[in-house]
mmCIF file of C-alpha atoms and ligand atoms in Angstrom:
data_model
loop_
_atom_site.group_PDB
_atom_site.id
_atom_site.type_symbol
_atom_site.label_atom_id
_atom_site.label_comp_id
_atom_site.label_asym_id
_atom_site.label_seq_id
_atom_site.Cartn_x
_atom_site.Cartn_y
_atom_site.Cartn_z
ATOM 1 C CA MET A 1 -36.584 -9.218 0.429
ATOM 2 C CA SER A 2 -39.044 -11.034 -1.805
ATOM 3 C CA ALA A 3 -41.438 -8.894 -3.800
ATOM 4 C CA SER A 4 -44.452 -10.011 -1.780
ATOM 5 C CA LYS A 5 -42.784 -8.702 1.386
ATOM 6 C CA LEU A 6 -42.087 -5.279 -0.025
ATOM 7 C CA CYS A 7 -45.369 -3.911 1.246
ATOM 8 C CA THR A 8 -48.865 -4.786 2.365
ATOM 9 C CA GLU A 9 -52.145 -4.347 0.504
ATOM 10 C CA GLU A 10 -53.028 -1.718 3.075
ATOM 11 C CA GLU A 11 -49.909 0.272 2.226
ATOM 12 C CA ILE A 12 -50.808 0.068 -1.472
ATOM 13 C CA SER A 13 -54.335 1.196 -0.809
ATOM 14 C CA ASN A 14 -53.016 4.126 1.250
ATOM 15 C CA LEU A 15 -50.587 5.071 -1.547
ATOM 16 C CA VAL A 16 -53.355 4.996 -4.177
ATOM 17 C CA ARG A 17 -55.782 6.996 -2.071
ATOM 18 C CA ALA A 18 -53.162 9.578 -1.114
ATOM 19 C CA PHE A 19 -52.154 9.961 -4.748
ATOM 20 C CA TYR A 20 -55.691 10.504 -6.083
ATOM 21 C CA ALA A 21 -56.447 12.895 -3.244
ATOM 22 C CA ARG A 22 -53.552 15.011 -4.602
ATOM 23 C CA VAL A 23 -54.636 14.524 -8.211
ATOM 24 C CA ARG A 24 -58.194 15.621 -7.523
ATOM 25 C CA GLN A 25 -56.947 18.773 -5.798
ATOM 26 C CA ASP A 26 -54.595 19.616 -8.644
ATOM 27 C CA GLU A 27 -55.936 22.480 -10.728
ATOM 28 C CA VAL A 28 -54.672 21.001 -14.026
ATOM 29 C CA LEU A 29 -54.953 17.232 -13.579
ATOM 30 C CA GLY A 30 -58.061 17.266 -11.319
ATOM 31 C CA PRO A 31 -60.493 18.376 -14.040
ATOM 32 C CA ILE A 32 -59.060 15.871 -16.566
ATOM 33 C CA PHE A 33 -59.591 12.944 -14.239
ATOM 34 C CA ASP A 34 -62.992 14.219 -13.116
ATOM 35 C CA ALA A 35 -64.096 14.423 -16.758
ATOM 36 C CA HIS A 36 -63.294 10.740 -17.367
ATOM 37 C CA ILE A 37 -63.794 8.961 -14.091
ATOM 38 C CA GLU A 38 -67.324 8.391 -12.922
ATOM 39 C CA ASP A 39 -66.687 5.949 -10.152
ATOM 40 C CA TRP A 40 -63.648 6.924 -8.088
ATOM 41 C CA ASP A 41 -63.920 3.910 -5.784
ATOM 42 C CA HIS A 42 -63.801 1.583 -8.781
ATOM 43 C CA HIS A 43 -60.852 3.492 -10.274
ATOM 44 C CA GLN A 44 -58.920 3.352 -6.995
ATOM 45 C CA HIS A 45 -59.563 -0.393 -6.637
ATOM 46 C CA LYS A 46 -58.334 -0.946 -10.160
ATOM 47 C CA LEU A 47 -55.208 1.102 -9.448
ATOM 48 C CA ALA A 48 -54.650 -0.820 -6.218
ATOM 49 C CA ASP A 49 -54.756 -4.017 -8.346
ATOM 50 C CA PHE A 50 -52.275 -2.412 -10.757
ATOM 51 C CA TRP A 51 -49.811 -1.510 -8.009
ATOM 52 C CA SER A 52 -50.344 -4.816 -6.214
ATOM 53 C CA SER A 53 -49.374 -6.592 -9.471
ATOM 54 C CA ILE A 54 -46.243 -4.492 -9.788
ATOM 55 C CA LEU A 55 -45.078 -4.269 -6.177
ATOM 56 C CA ARG A 56 -46.343 -7.612 -4.816
ATOM 57 C CA CYS A 57 -46.381 -9.664 -8.017
ATOM 58 C CA THR A 58 -49.993 -10.708 -7.373
ATOM 59 C CA GLY A 59 -50.997 -10.620 -11.028
ATOM 60 C CA ARG A 60 -54.307 -9.068 -10.018
ATOM 61 C CA PHE A 61 -54.413 -6.305 -12.638
ATOM 62 C CA THR A 62 -56.097 -7.241 -15.890
ATOM 63 C CA GLY A 63 -56.535 -3.839 -17.557
ATOM 64 C CA ALA A 64 -55.090 -2.268 -20.674
ATOM 65 C CA PRO A 65 -53.539 1.088 -19.756
ATOM 66 C CA MET A 66 -52.119 1.903 -23.217
ATOM 67 C CA PRO A 67 -55.429 2.055 -25.159
ATOM 68 C CA LYS A 68 -57.164 3.650 -22.195
ATOM 69 C CA HIS A 69 -54.709 6.535 -22.182
ATOM 70 C CA ALA A 70 -54.397 6.704 -25.980
ATOM 71 C CA ARG A 71 -58.041 7.648 -26.218
ATOM 72 C CA LEU A 72 -57.768 10.519 -23.731
ATOM 73 C CA PRO A 73 -57.634 13.737 -25.740
ATOM 74 C CA GLY A 74 -54.985 16.414 -25.201
ATOM 75 C CA LEU A 75 -52.353 14.613 -23.131
ATOM 76 C CA ASN A 76 -48.851 16.046 -23.408
ATOM 77 C CA ALA A 77 -45.407 15.722 -21.860
ATOM 78 C CA GLU A 78 -46.069 18.469 -19.326
ATOM 79 C CA LEU A 79 -49.148 16.645 -18.026
ATOM 80 C CA PHE A 80 -47.218 13.430 -17.683
ATOM 81 C CA ARG A 81 -44.446 15.304 -15.811
ATOM 82 C CA ARG A 82 -47.051 16.877 -13.557
ATOM 83 C CA TRP A 83 -48.580 13.453 -12.864
ATOM 84 C CA LEU A 84 -45.095 12.150 -12.011
ATOM 85 C CA ALA A 85 -44.328 15.121 -9.727
ATOM 86 C CA LEU A 86 -47.507 14.407 -7.736
ATOM 87 C CA PHE A 87 -46.690 10.700 -7.637
ATOM 88 C CA ARG A 88 -43.165 11.464 -6.406
ATOM 89 C CA GLU A 89 -44.490 13.722 -3.656
ATOM 90 C CA THR A 90 -46.951 11.006 -2.650
ATOM 91 C CA THR A 91 -44.409 8.177 -2.569
ATOM 92 C CA ALA A 92 -41.936 10.338 -0.612
ATOM 93 C CA ALA A 93 -44.611 10.899 2.044
ATOM 94 C CA GLN A 94 -45.291 7.167 2.571
ATOM 95 C CA PRO A 95 -43.906 5.563 5.744
ATOM 96 C CA ASN A 96 -42.694 2.521 3.786
ATOM 97 C CA LYS A 97 -39.690 4.106 2.049
ATOM 98 C CA THR A 98 -38.644 1.009 0.103
ATOM 99 C CA MET A 99 -42.088 0.644 -1.353
ATOM 100 C CA GLY A 100 -42.175 4.369 -2.130
ATOM 101 C CA GLU A 101 -38.899 4.215 -3.975
ATOM 102 C CA GLN A 102 -39.859 1.157 -6.033
ATOM 103 C CA ALA A 103 -43.261 2.595 -6.878
ATOM 104 C CA ARG A 104 -41.640 5.888 -7.963
ATOM 105 C CA ALA A 105 -39.108 4.110 -10.177
ATOM 106 C CA ALA A 106 -41.791 1.923 -11.781
ATOM 107 C CA ALA A 107 -44.089 4.918 -12.352
ATOM 108 C CA GLU A 108 -41.296 6.759 -14.168
ATOM 109 C CA ARG A 109 -40.671 3.830 -16.500
ATOM 110 C CA ILE A 110 -44.385 3.312 -17.161
ATOM 111 C CA ALA A 111 -45.003 7.047 -17.712
ATOM 112 C CA GLN A 112 -42.228 7.066 -20.321
ATOM 113 C CA SER A 113 -43.765 4.096 -22.067
ATOM 114 C CA LEU A 114 -47.328 5.473 -21.933
ATOM 115 C CA TRP A 115 -46.150 8.820 -23.299
ATOM 116 C CA MET A 116 -44.215 7.152 -26.157
ATOM 117 C CA GLY A 117 -47.232 4.948 -26.945
ATOM 118 C CA TYR A 118 -49.549 7.949 -26.760
ATOM 119 C CA GLN A 119 -47.523 9.869 -29.322
ATOM 120 C CA MET A 120 -47.206 6.879 -31.642
ATOM 121 C CA SER A 121 -50.913 6.142 -31.532
ATOM 122 C CA ARG A 122 -51.972 9.771 -32.029
ATOM 123 C CA ASN A 123 -49.340 10.851 -34.502
ATOM 124 C CA PRO A 124 -47.717 7.800 -36.099
ATOM 125 C CA ALA A 125 -45.734 9.828 -38.675
ATOM 126 C CA ALA A 126 -43.824 11.878 -36.077
ATOM 127 C CA VAL A 127 -40.795 10.761 -34.127
ATOM 128 C CA PRO A 128 -41.893 10.422 -30.488
ATOM 129 C CA THR A 129 -39.974 12.344 -27.820
ATOM 130 C CA ALA A 130 -39.090 11.045 -24.371
ATOM 131 C CA LEU A 131 -40.191 12.781 -21.186
ATOM 132 C CA ALA A 132 -37.378 15.014 -19.992
ATOM 133 C CA ASP A 133 -36.132 14.454 -16.443
ATOM 134 C CA GLY A 134 -37.488 16.494 -13.595
HETATM 135 C C1 HEM B 1 -50.970 12.787 -17.799
HETATM 136 C C2 HEM B 1 -50.942 11.658 -17.111
HETATM 137 C C3 HEM B 1 -52.142 10.758 -16.897
HETATM 138 C C4 HEM B 1 -53.475 11.036 -16.977
HETATM 139 C C5 HEM B 1 -54.162 12.377 -17.303
HETATM 140 C C6 HEM B 1 -54.185 9.790 -16.702
HETATM 141 C C7 HEM B 1 -55.554 9.641 -16.680
HETATM 142 C C8 HEM B 1 -56.200 8.440 -16.590
HETATM 143 C C9 HEM B 1 -57.632 8.273 -16.736
HETATM 144 C C10 HEM B 1 -58.640 9.402 -17.025
HETATM 145 C C11 HEM B 1 -57.905 6.943 -16.625
HETATM 146 C C12 HEM B 1 -59.275 6.222 -16.763
HETATM 147 C C13 HEM B 1 -59.395 5.783 -18.197
HETATM 148 C C14 HEM B 1 -60.599 4.907 -18.454
HETATM 149 O O1 HEM B 1 -61.067 4.185 -17.554
HETATM 150 O O2 HEM B 1 -61.111 4.927 -19.580
HETATM 151 C C15 HEM B 1 -56.644 6.291 -16.325
HETATM 152 C C16 HEM B 1 -56.503 4.928 -16.109
HETATM 153 C C17 HEM B 1 -55.331 4.344 -15.706
HETATM 154 N N1 HEM B 1 -54.133 4.973 -15.491
HETATM 155 FE FE1 HEM B 1 -53.690 6.865 -15.980
HETATM 156 N N2 HEM B 1 -53.263 8.803 -16.432
HETATM 157 C C18 HEM B 1 -52.001 9.358 -16.540
HETATM 158 C C19 HEM B 1 -50.799 8.710 -16.336
HETATM 159 C C20 HEM B 1 -50.671 7.430 -15.819
HETATM 160 C C21 HEM B 1 -49.435 6.799 -15.452
HETATM 161 C C22 HEM B 1 -48.052 7.443 -15.581
HETATM 162 C C23 HEM B 1 -49.764 5.554 -14.975
HETATM 163 C C24 HEM B 1 -48.875 4.438 -14.440
HETATM 164 C C25 HEM B 1 -47.691 4.672 -13.889
HETATM 165 C C26 HEM B 1 -51.195 5.402 -15.099
HETATM 166 C C27 HEM B 1 -51.913 4.263 -14.768
HETATM 167 C C28 HEM B 1 -53.223 4.035 -15.068
HETATM 168 C C29 HEM B 1 -53.878 2.752 -14.992
HETATM 169 C C30 HEM B 1 -53.228 1.437 -14.560
HETATM 170 C C31 HEM B 1 -55.206 2.923 -15.392
HETATM 171 C C32 HEM B 1 -56.303 1.853 -15.521
HETATM 172 C C33 HEM B 1 -56.230 1.305 -16.928
HETATM 173 C C34 HEM B 1 -57.276 0.258 -17.234
HETATM 174 O O3 HEM B 1 -58.430 0.389 -16.807
HETATM 175 O O4 HEM B 1 -56.933 -0.701 -17.927
HETATM 176 N N3 HEM B 1 -51.714 6.573 -15.585
HETATM 177 N N4 HEM B 1 -55.646 7.222 -16.334
#
Protein backbone atom coordinates (compact mmCIF):
# COMPACT_ATOMS: atom_id res chain seq x y z
CA MET A 1 0.00 0.00 0.00
CA SER A 2 1.52 3.35 -0.94
CA ALA A 3 1.59 6.00 1.76
CA SER A 4 -0.98 8.14 -0.01
CA LYS A 5 -3.47 5.25 0.12
CA LEU A 6 -3.07 4.69 3.83
CA CYS A 7 -5.91 7.03 4.65
CA THR A 8 -7.99 9.93 3.42
CA GLU A 9 -7.84 13.57 4.47
CA GLU A 10 -11.24 13.07 6.04
CA GLU A 11 -9.90 10.25 8.21
CA ILE A 12 -7.02 12.50 9.30
CA SER A 13 -9.36 15.32 10.12
CA ASN A 14 -11.53 12.94 12.16
CA LEU A 15 -8.47 11.65 14.02
CA VAL A 16 -7.30 15.17 14.86
CA ARG A 17 -10.72 16.34 16.00
CA ALA A 18 -11.32 13.22 18.09
CA PHE A 19 -7.92 13.62 19.72
CA TYR A 20 -8.36 17.28 20.67
CA ALA A 21 -11.88 16.58 21.93
CA ARG A 22 -10.24 14.16 24.40
CA VAL A 23 -7.41 16.56 25.19
CA ARG A 24 -9.77 19.41 25.97
CA GLN A 25 -11.77 17.21 28.33
CA ASP A 26 -8.65 16.01 30.11
CA GLU A 27 -8.31 17.63 33.52
CA VAL A 28 -4.51 17.91 33.29
CA LEU A 29 -3.80 18.51 29.59
CA GLY A 30 -6.97 20.50 28.83
CA PRO A 31 -5.97 23.61 30.81
CA ILE A 32 -2.43 23.58 29.35
CA PHE A 33 -3.71 23.59 25.78
CA ASP A 34 -6.43 26.12 26.58
CA ALA A 35 -3.82 28.46 28.04
CA HIS A 36 -1.78 28.46 24.81
CA ILE A 37 -4.23 27.94 21.98
CA GLU A 38 -6.47 30.80 21.04
CA ASP A 39 -7.81 29.51 17.77
CA TRP A 40 -8.68 25.82 17.98
CA ASP A 41 -9.79 25.61 14.36
CA HIS A 42 -6.43 26.95 13.22
CA HIS A 43 -4.58 24.54 15.54
CA GLN A 44 -6.58 21.56 14.28
CA HIS A 45 -5.94 22.51 10.64
CA LYS A 46 -2.24 22.79 11.35
CA LEU A 47 -2.26 19.39 13.04
CA ALA A 48 -4.19 17.92 10.12
CA ASP A 49 -1.40 19.24 7.86
CA PHE A 50 1.16 17.67 10.21
CA TRP A 51 -0.51 14.24 10.11
CA SER A 52 -1.19 14.52 6.39
CA SER A 53 2.54 15.09 5.85
CA ILE A 54 3.41 12.04 7.95
CA LEU A 55 0.70 9.60 6.90
CA ARG A 56 0.09 10.70 3.30
CA CYS A 57 3.48 12.22 2.48
CA THR A 58 1.82 15.43 1.27
CA GLY A 59 4.54 17.72 2.63
CA ARG A 60 1.85 20.15 3.71
CA PHE A 61 3.16 20.86 7.20
CA THR A 62 5.59 23.75 7.47
CA GLY A 63 5.75 24.32 11.22
CA ALA A 64 8.50 23.94 13.78
CA PRO A 65 7.27 21.72 16.62
CA MET A 66 10.53 21.61 18.59
CA PRO A 67 10.83 25.35 19.40
CA LYS A 68 7.07 25.63 19.87
CA HIS A 69 7.14 22.96 22.57
CA ALA A 70 10.46 24.08 24.05
CA ARG A 71 8.91 27.39 25.01
CA LEU A 72 5.95 25.81 26.83
CA PRO A 73 6.70 26.00 30.55
CA GLY A 74 6.44 23.01 32.88
CA LEU A 75 6.28 20.07 30.47
CA ASN A 76 7.47 16.77 31.93
CA ALA A 77 7.62 13.07 31.10
CA GLU A 78 4.31 12.37 32.79
CA LEU A 79 2.54 14.95 30.62
CA PHE A 80 4.05 13.47 27.49
CA ARG A 81 2.94 9.98 28.60
CA ARG A 82 -0.54 11.30 29.29
CA TRP A 83 -0.64 12.91 25.83
CA LEU A 84 0.44 9.56 24.32
CA ALA A 85 -2.17 7.61 26.31
CA LEU A 86 -4.93 9.87 24.93
CA PHE A 87 -3.51 9.59 21.44
CA ARG A 88 -3.39 5.79 21.73
CA GLU A 89 -7.02 5.67 22.89
CA THR A 90 -7.98 7.91 19.98
CA THR A 91 -6.14 5.93 17.32
CA ALA A 92 -7.52 2.64 18.66
CA ALA A 93 -11.05 4.01 18.25
CA GLN A 94 -10.57 4.96 14.57
CA PRO A 95 -12.23 2.72 11.97
CA ASN A 96 -9.09 2.75 9.80
CA LYS A 97 -6.90 0.44 11.91
CA THR A 98 -3.82 0.62 9.69
CA MET A 99 -3.83 4.39 9.84
CA GLY A 100 -4.39 4.25 13.60
CA GLU A 101 -1.45 1.95 14.10
CA GLN A 102 0.92 4.03 11.96
CA ALA A 103 -0.17 7.26 13.60
CA ARG A 104 0.35 5.74 17.05
CA ALA A 105 3.83 4.49 16.17
CA ALA A 106 4.84 7.85 14.67
CA ALA A 107 3.46 9.76 17.67
CA GLU A 108 5.54 7.63 20.03
CA ARG A 109 8.72 8.35 18.10
CA ILE A 110 7.97 12.07 17.85
CA ALA A 111 7.00 12.33 21.53
CA GLN A 112 10.35 10.76 22.48
CA SER A 113 12.17 13.23 20.29
CA LEU A 114 10.20 16.27 21.52
CA TRP A 115 10.78 15.23 25.13
CA MET A 116 14.53 14.76 24.56
CA GLY A 117 14.71 18.12 22.77
CA TYR A 118 12.67 19.77 25.50
CA GLN A 119 15.06 18.61 28.21
CA MET A 120 18.14 19.60 26.21
CA SER A 121 16.80 23.06 25.47
CA ARG A 122 15.64 23.71 29.04
CA ASN A 123 18.47 22.09 30.92
CA PRO A 124 21.48 21.60 28.62
CA ALA A 125 23.81 20.49 31.43
CA ALA A 126 21.70 17.49 32.47
CA VAL A 127 21.59 14.11 30.75
CA PRO A 128 18.14 13.81 29.16
CA THR A 129 16.00 10.79 30.03
CA ALA A 130 13.80 8.85 27.62
CA LEU A 131 10.06 8.44 28.13
CA ALA A 132 9.46 5.10 29.82
CA ASP A 133 7.07 2.71 28.06
CA GLY A 134 3.44 2.60 28.98
C1 LIG B 1 2.87 17.05 26.92
C2 LIG B 1 2.63 16.92 25.62
C3 LIG B 1 2.26 18.05 24.70
C4 LIG B 1 1.71 19.28 24.98
C5 LIG B 1 1.27 19.84 26.34
C6 LIG B 1 1.59 19.98 23.71
C7 LIG B 1 1.08 21.26 23.56
C8 LIG B 1 1.10 21.98 22.41
C9 LIG B 1 0.73 23.37 22.28
C10 LIG B 1 0.21 24.25 23.45
C11 LIG B 1 0.94 23.75 21.00
C12 LIG B 1 0.75 25.16 20.37
C13 LIG B 1 2.07 25.87 20.46
C14 LIG B 1 2.09 27.20 19.72
O1 LIG B 1 1.37 27.38 18.72
O2 LIG B 1 2.85 28.08 20.13
C15 LIG B 1 1.41 22.58 20.29
C16 LIG B 1 1.72 22.55 18.95
C17 LIG B 1 2.01 21.41 18.25
N1 LIG B 1 2.11 20.14 18.78
FE1 LIG B 1 2.10 19.66 20.73
N2 LIG B 1 2.04 19.17 22.71
C18 LIG B 1 2.45 17.98 23.26
C19 LIG B 1 2.96 16.89 22.58
C20 LIG B 1 2.98 16.76 21.21
C21 LIG B 1 3.37 15.57 20.49
C22 LIG B 1 3.82 14.26 21.14
C23 LIG B 1 3.23 15.86 19.15
C24 LIG B 1 3.47 15.00 17.94
C25 LIG B 1 3.40 13.67 17.94
C26 LIG B 1 2.81 17.24 19.05
C27 LIG B 1 2.61 17.92 17.86
C28 LIG B 1 2.41 19.28 17.75
C29 LIG B 1 2.50 20.02 16.51
C30 LIG B 1 2.80 19.45 15.14
C31 LIG B 1 2.26 21.37 16.81
C32 LIG B 1 2.27 22.56 15.86
C33 LIG B 1 3.69 23.10 15.83
C34 LIG B 1 3.87 24.31 14.94
O3 LIG B 1 3.00 25.19 14.92
O4 LIG B 1 4.90 24.40 14.29
N3 LIG B 1 2.65 17.75 20.32
N4 LIG B 1 1.51 21.53 21.18
